[in-house]
JSON list of C-alpha atoms in Angstrom, two decimals:
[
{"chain": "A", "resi": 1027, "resn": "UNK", "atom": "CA", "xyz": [15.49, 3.55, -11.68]},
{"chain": "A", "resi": 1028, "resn": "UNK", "atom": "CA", "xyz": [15.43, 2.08, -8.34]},
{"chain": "A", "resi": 1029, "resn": "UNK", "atom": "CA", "xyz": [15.40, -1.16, -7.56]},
{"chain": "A", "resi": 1030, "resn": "UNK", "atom": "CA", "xyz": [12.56, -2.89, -5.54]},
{"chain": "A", "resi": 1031, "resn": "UNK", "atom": "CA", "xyz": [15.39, -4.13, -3.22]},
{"chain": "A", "resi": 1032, "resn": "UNK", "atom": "CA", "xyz": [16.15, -0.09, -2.96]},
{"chain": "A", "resi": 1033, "resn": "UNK", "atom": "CA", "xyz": [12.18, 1.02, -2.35]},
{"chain": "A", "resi": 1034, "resn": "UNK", "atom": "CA", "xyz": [11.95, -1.67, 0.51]},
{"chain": "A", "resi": 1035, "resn": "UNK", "atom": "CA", "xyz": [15.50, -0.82, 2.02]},
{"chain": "A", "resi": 1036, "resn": "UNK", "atom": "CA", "xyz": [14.04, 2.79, 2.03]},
{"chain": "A", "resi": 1037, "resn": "UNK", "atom": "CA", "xyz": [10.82, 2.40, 3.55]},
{"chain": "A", "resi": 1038, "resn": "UNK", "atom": "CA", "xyz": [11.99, -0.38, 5.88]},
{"chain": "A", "resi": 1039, "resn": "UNK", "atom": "CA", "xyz": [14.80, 2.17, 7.48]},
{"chain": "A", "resi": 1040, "resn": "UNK", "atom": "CA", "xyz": [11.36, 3.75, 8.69]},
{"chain": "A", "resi": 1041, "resn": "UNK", "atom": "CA", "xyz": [10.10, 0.70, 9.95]},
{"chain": "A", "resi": 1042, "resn": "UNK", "atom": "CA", "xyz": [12.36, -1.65, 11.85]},
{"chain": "A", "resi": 1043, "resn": "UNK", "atom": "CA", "xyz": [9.80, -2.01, 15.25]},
{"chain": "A", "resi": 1044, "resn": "UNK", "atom": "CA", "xyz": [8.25, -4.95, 15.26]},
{"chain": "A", "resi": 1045, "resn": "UNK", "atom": "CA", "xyz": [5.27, -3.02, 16.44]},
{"chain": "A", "resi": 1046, "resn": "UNK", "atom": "CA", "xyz": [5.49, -0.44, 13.76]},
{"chain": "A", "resi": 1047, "resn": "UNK", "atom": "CA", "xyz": [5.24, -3.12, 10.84]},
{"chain": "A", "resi": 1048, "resn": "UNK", "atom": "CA", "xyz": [2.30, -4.98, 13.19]},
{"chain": "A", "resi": 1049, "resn": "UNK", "atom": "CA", "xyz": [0.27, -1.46, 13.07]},
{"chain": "A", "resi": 1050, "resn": "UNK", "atom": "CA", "xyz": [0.86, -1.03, 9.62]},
{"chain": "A", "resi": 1051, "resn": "UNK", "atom": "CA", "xyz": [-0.47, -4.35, 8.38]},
{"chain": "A", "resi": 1052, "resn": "UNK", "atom": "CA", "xyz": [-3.83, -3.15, 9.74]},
{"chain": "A", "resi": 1053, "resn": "UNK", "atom": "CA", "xyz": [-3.22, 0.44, 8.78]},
{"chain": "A", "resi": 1054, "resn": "UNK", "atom": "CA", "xyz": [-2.18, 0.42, 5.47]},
{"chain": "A", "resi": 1055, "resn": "UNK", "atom": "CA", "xyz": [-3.98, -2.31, 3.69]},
{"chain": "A", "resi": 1056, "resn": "UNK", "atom": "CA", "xyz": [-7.60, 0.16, 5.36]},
{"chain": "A", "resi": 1057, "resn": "UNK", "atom": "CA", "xyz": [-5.65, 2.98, 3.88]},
{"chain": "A", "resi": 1058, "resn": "UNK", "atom": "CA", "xyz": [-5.53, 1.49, 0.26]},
{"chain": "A", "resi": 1059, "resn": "UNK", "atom": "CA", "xyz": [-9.35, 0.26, 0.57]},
{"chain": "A", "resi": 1060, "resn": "UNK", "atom": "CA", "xyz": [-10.34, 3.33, 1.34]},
{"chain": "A", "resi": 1061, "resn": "UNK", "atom": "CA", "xyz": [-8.78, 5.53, -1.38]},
{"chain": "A", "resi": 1062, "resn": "UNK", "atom": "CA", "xyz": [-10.15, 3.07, -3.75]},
{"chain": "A", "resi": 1063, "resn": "UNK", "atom": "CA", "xyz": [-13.63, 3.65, -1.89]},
{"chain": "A", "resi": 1064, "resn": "UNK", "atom": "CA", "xyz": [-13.43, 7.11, -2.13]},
{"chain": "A", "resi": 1065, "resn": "UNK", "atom": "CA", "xyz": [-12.11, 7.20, -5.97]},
{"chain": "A", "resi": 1066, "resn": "UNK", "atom": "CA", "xyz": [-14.41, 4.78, -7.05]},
{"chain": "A", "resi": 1067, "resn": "UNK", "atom": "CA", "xyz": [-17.11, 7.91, -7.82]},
{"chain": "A", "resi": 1068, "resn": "UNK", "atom": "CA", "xyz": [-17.16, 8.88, -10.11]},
{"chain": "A", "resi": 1069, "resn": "UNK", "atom": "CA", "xyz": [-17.97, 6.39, -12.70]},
{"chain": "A", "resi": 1070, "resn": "UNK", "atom": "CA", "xyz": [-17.61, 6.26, -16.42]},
{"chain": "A", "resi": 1071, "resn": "UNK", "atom": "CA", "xyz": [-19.40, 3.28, -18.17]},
{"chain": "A", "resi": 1072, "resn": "UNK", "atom": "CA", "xyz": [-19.55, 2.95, -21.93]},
{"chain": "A", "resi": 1073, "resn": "UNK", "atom": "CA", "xyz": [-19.88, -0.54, -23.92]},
{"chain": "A", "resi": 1074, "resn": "UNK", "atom": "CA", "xyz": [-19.22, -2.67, -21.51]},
{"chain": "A", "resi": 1075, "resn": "UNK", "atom": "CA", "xyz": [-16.30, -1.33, -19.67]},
{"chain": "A", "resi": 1076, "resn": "UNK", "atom": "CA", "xyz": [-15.83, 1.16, -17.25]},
{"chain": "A", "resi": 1077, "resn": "UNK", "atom": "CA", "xyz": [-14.14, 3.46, -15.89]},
{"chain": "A", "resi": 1078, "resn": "UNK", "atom": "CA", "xyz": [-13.22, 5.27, -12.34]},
{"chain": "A", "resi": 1079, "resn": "UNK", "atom": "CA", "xyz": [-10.37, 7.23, -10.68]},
{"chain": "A", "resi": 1080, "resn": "UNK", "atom": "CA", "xyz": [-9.91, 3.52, -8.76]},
{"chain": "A", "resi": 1081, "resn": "UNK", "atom": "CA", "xyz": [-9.30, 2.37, -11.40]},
{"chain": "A", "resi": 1082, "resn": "UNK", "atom": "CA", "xyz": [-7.11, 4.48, -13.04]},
{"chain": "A", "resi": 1083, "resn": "UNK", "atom": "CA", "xyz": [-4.47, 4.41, -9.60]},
{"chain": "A", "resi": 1084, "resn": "UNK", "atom": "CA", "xyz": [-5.17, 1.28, -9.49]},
{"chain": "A", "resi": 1085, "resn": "UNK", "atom": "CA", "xyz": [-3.79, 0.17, -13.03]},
{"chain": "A", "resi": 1086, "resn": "UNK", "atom": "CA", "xyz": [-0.85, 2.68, -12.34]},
{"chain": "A", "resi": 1087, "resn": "UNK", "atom": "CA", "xyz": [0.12, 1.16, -9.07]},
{"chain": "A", "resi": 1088, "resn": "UNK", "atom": "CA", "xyz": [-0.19, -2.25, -11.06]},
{"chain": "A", "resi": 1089, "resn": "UNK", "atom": "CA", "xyz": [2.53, -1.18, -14.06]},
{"chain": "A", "resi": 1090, "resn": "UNK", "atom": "CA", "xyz": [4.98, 0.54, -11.70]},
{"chain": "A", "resi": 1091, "resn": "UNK", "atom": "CA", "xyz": [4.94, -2.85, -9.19]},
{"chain": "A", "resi": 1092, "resn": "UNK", "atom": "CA", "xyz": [5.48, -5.35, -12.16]},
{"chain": "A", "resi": 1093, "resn": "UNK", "atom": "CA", "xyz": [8.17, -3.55, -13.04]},
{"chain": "A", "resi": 1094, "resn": "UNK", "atom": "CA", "xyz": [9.63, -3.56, -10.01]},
{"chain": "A", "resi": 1095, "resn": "UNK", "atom": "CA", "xyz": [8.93, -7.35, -9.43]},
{"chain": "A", "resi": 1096, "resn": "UNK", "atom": "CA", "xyz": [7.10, -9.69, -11.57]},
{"chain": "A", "resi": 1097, "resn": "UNK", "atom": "CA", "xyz": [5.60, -11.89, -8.94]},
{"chain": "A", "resi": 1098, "resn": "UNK", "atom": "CA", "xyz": [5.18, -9.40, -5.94]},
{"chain": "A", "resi": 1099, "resn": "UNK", "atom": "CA", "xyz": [3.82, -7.21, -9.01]},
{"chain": "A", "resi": 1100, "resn": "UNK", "atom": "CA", "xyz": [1.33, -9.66, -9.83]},
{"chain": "A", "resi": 1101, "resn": "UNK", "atom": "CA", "xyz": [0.20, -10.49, -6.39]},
{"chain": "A", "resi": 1102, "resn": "UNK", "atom": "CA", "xyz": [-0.16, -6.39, -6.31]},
{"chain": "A", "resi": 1103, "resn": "UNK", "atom": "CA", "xyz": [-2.28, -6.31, -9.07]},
{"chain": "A", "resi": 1104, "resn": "UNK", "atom": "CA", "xyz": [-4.72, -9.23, -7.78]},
{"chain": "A", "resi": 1105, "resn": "UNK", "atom": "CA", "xyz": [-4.95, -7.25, -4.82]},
{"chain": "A", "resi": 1106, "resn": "UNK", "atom": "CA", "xyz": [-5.50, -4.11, -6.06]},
{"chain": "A", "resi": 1107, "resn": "UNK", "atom": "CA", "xyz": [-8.49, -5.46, -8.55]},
{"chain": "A", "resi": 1108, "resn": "UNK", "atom": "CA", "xyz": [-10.06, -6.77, -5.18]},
{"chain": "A", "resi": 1109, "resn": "UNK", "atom": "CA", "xyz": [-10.30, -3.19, -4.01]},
{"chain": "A", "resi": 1110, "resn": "UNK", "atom": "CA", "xyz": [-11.15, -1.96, -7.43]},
{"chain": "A", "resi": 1111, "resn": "UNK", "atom": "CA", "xyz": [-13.89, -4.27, -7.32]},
{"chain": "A", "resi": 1112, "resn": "UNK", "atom": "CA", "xyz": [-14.66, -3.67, -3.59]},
{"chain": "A", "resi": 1113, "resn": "UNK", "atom": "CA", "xyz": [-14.47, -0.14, -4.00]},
{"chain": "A", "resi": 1114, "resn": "UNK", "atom": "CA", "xyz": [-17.25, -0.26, -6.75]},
{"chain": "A", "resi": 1115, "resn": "UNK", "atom": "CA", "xyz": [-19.31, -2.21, -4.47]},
{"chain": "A", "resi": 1116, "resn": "UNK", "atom": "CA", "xyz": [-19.06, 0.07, -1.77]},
{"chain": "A", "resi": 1117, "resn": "UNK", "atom": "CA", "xyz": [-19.83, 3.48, -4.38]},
{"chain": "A", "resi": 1118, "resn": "UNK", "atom": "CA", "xyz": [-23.15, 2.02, -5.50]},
{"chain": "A", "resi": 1119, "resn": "UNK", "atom": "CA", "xyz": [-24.45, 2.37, -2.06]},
{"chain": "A", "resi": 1120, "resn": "UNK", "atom": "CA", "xyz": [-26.19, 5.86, -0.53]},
{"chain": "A", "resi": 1121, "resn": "UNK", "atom": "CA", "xyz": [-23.65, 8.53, -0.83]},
{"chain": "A", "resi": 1122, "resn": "UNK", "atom": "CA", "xyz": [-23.55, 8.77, 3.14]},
{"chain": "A", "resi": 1123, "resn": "UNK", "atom": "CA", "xyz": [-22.89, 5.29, 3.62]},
{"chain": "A", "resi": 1124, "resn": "UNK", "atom": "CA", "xyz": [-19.90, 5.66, 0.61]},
{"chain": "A", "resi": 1125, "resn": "UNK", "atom": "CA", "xyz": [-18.26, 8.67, 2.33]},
{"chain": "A", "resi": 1126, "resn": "UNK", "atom": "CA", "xyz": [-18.89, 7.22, 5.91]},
{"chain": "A", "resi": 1127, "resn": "UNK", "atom": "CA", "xyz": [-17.30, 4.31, 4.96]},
{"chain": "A", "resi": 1128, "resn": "UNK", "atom": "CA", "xyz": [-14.35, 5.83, 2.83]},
{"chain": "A", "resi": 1129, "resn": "UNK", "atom": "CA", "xyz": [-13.39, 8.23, 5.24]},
{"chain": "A", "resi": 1130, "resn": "UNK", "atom": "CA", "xyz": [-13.88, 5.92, 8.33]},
{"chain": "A", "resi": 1131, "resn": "UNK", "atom": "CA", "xyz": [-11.74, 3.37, 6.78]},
{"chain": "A", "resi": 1132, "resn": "UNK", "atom": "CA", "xyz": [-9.04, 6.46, 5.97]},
{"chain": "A", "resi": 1133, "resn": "UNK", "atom": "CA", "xyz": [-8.70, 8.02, 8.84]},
{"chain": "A", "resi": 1134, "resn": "UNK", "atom": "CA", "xyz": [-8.69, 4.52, 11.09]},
{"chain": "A", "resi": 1135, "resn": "UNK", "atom": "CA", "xyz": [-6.04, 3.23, 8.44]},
{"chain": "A", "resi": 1136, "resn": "UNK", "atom": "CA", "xyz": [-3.87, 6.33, 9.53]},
{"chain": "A", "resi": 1137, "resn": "UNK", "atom": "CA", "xyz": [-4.58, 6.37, 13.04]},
{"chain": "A", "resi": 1138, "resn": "UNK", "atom": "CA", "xyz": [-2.74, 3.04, 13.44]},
{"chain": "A", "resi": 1139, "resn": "UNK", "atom": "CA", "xyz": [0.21, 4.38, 11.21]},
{"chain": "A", "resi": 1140, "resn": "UNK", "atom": "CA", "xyz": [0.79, 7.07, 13.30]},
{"chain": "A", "resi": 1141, "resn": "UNK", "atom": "CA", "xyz": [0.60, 4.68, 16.50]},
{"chain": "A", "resi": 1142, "resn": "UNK", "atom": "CA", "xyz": [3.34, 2.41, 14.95]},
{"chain": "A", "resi": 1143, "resn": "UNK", "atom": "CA", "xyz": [5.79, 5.85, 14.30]},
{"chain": "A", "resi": 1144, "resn": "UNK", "atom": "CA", "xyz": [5.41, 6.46, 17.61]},
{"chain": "A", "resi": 1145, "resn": "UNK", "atom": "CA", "xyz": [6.29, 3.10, 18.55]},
{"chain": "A", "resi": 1146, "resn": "UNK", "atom": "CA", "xyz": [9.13, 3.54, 16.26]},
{"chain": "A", "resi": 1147, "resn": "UNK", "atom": "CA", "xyz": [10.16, 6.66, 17.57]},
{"chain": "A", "resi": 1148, "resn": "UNK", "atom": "CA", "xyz": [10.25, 8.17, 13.96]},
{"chain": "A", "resi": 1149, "resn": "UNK", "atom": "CA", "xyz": [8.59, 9.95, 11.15]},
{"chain": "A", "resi": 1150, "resn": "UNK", "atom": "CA", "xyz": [6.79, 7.88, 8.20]},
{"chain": "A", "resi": 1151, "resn": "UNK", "atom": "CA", "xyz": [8.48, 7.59, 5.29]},
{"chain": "A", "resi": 1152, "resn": "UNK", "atom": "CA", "xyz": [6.54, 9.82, 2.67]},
{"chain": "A", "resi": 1153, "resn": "UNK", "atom": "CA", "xyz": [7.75, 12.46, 4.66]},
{"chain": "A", "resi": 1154, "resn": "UNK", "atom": "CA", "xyz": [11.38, 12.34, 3.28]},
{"chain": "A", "resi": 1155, "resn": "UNK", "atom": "CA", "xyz": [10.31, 10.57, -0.03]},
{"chain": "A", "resi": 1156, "resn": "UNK", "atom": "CA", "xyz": [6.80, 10.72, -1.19]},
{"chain": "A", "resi": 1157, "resn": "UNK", "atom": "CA", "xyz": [7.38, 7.55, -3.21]},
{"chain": "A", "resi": 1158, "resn": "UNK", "atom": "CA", "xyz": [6.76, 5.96, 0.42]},
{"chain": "A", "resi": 1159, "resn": "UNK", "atom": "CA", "xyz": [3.20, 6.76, 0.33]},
{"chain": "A", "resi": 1160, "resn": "UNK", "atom": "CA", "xyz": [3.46, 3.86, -3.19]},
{"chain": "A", "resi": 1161, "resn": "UNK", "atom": "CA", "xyz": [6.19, 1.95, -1.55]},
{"chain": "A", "resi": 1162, "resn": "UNK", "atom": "CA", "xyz": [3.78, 1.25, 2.10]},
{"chain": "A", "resi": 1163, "resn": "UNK", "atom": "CA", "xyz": [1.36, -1.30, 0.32]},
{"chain": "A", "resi": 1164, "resn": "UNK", "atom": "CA", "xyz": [4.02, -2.87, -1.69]},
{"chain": "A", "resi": 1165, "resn": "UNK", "atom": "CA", "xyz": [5.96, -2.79, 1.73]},
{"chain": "A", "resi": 1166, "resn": "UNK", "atom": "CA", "xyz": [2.94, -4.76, 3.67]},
{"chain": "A", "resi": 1167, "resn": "UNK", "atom": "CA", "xyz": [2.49, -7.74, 0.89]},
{"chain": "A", "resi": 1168, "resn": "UNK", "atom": "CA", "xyz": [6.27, -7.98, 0.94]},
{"chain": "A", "resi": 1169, "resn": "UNK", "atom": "CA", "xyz": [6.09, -8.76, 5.04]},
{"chain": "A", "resi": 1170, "resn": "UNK", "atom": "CA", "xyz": [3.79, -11.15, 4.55]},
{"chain": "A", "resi": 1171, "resn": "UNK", "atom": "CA", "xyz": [5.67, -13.13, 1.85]},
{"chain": "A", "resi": 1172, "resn": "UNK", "atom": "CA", "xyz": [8.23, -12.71, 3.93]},
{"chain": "A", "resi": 1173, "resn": "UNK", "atom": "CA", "xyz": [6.34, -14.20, 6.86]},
{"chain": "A", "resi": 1174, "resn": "UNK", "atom": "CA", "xyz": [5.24, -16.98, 4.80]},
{"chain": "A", "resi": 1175, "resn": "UNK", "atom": "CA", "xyz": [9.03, -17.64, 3.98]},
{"chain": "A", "resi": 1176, "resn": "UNK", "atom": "CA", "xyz": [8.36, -16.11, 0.37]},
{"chain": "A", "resi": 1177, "resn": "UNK", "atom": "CA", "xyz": [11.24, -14.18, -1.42]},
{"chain": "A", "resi": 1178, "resn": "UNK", "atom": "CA", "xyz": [14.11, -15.01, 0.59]},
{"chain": "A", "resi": 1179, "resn": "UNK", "atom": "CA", "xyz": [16.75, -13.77, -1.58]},
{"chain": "A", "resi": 1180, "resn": "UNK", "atom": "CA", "xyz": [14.76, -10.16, -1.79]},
{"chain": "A", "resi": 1181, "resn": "UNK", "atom": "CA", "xyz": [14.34, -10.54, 2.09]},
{"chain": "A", "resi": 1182, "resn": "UNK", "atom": "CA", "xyz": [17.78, -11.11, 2.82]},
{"chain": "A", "resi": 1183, "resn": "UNK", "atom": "CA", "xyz": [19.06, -8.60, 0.20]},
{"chain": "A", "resi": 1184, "resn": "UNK", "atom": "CA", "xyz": [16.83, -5.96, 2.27]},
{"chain": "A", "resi": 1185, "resn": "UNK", "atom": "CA", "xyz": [17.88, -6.99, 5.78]},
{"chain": "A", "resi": 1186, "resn": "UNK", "atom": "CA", "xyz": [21.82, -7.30, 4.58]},
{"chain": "A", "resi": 1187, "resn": "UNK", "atom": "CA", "xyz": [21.76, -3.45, 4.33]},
{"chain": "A", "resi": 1188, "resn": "UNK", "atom": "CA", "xyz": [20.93, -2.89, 7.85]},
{"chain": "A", "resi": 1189, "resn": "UNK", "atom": "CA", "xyz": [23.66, -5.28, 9.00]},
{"chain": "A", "resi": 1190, "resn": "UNK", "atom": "CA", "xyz": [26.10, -3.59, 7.24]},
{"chain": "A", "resi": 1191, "resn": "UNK", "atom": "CA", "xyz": [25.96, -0.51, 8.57]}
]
């Protein structure tokens, strides 16, 4: 299995533009609320629980970031119960207001990816390796820890590879 040092060398190969990474910490984080929008219908409820495609992706993403990384994986998971529970939110309303703002949301999410590609002067990532299409959310919550002068080792190992070359 890959390392999360591996996944973020990957995807960052696609994404060395300042610009690029700028575009996709709008794009992708609109991207991820509204899948979990859209999945959110339909919804299962039965003693207390529930449940939802959301949530199902969501608990998925969860287990295949915390094994990658038990902090980042964590900070994932918060995240991704936000949207769960945002996504839920956003399901109980009309349907038209639901889809309008699901797809909205989607389609402005990848309208700013594919400004920052052209920026970079390459093709996204999930084209060579769908994995990317996973790695781009873990990708954006690793920039900003690395902003904030989180994970320095991890941000270090990732840069080191483009140094070397």
């Amino acid at each position: 299995m890959k390392t999360i040092t591996d996944h973020l060398a990957e995807y960052a190969a696609y994404h060395r533009d300042r610009r690029n990474i700028a575009t996709h910490l709008v794009g992708i984080p609109m991207i991820v609320v509204a899948l979990q929008i859209l999945l959110s219908r339909p919804y299962w409820a039965f003693d207390g629980w529930f449940i939802t495609p959301a949530l199902i992706v969501a608990v998925l993403a969860s287990l295949f970031y915390l094994r990658l990384d038990r902090p980042l994986g964590i900070l994932m998971t918060l995240l991704l119960a936000l949207t769960v529970i945002l996504g839920l939110q956003v399901a109980a309303l009309a349907t038209g207001v639901w889809l309008t703002w699901g797809i909205s949301l989607f389609v402005i999410g990848w309208l700013f990816q594919f400004i920052g590609h052209y920026f970079e002067g390459r093709k996204p990532a999930f084209v060579d390796d769908i994995m990317g299409l996973a790695i781009g959310p873990l990708f954006v919550v690793a920039e900003v820890v690395f902003m904030l002068g989180g994970k320095k080792a991890l941000h270090q190992a990732i840069e080191a590879r483009f140094t070397q070359k």
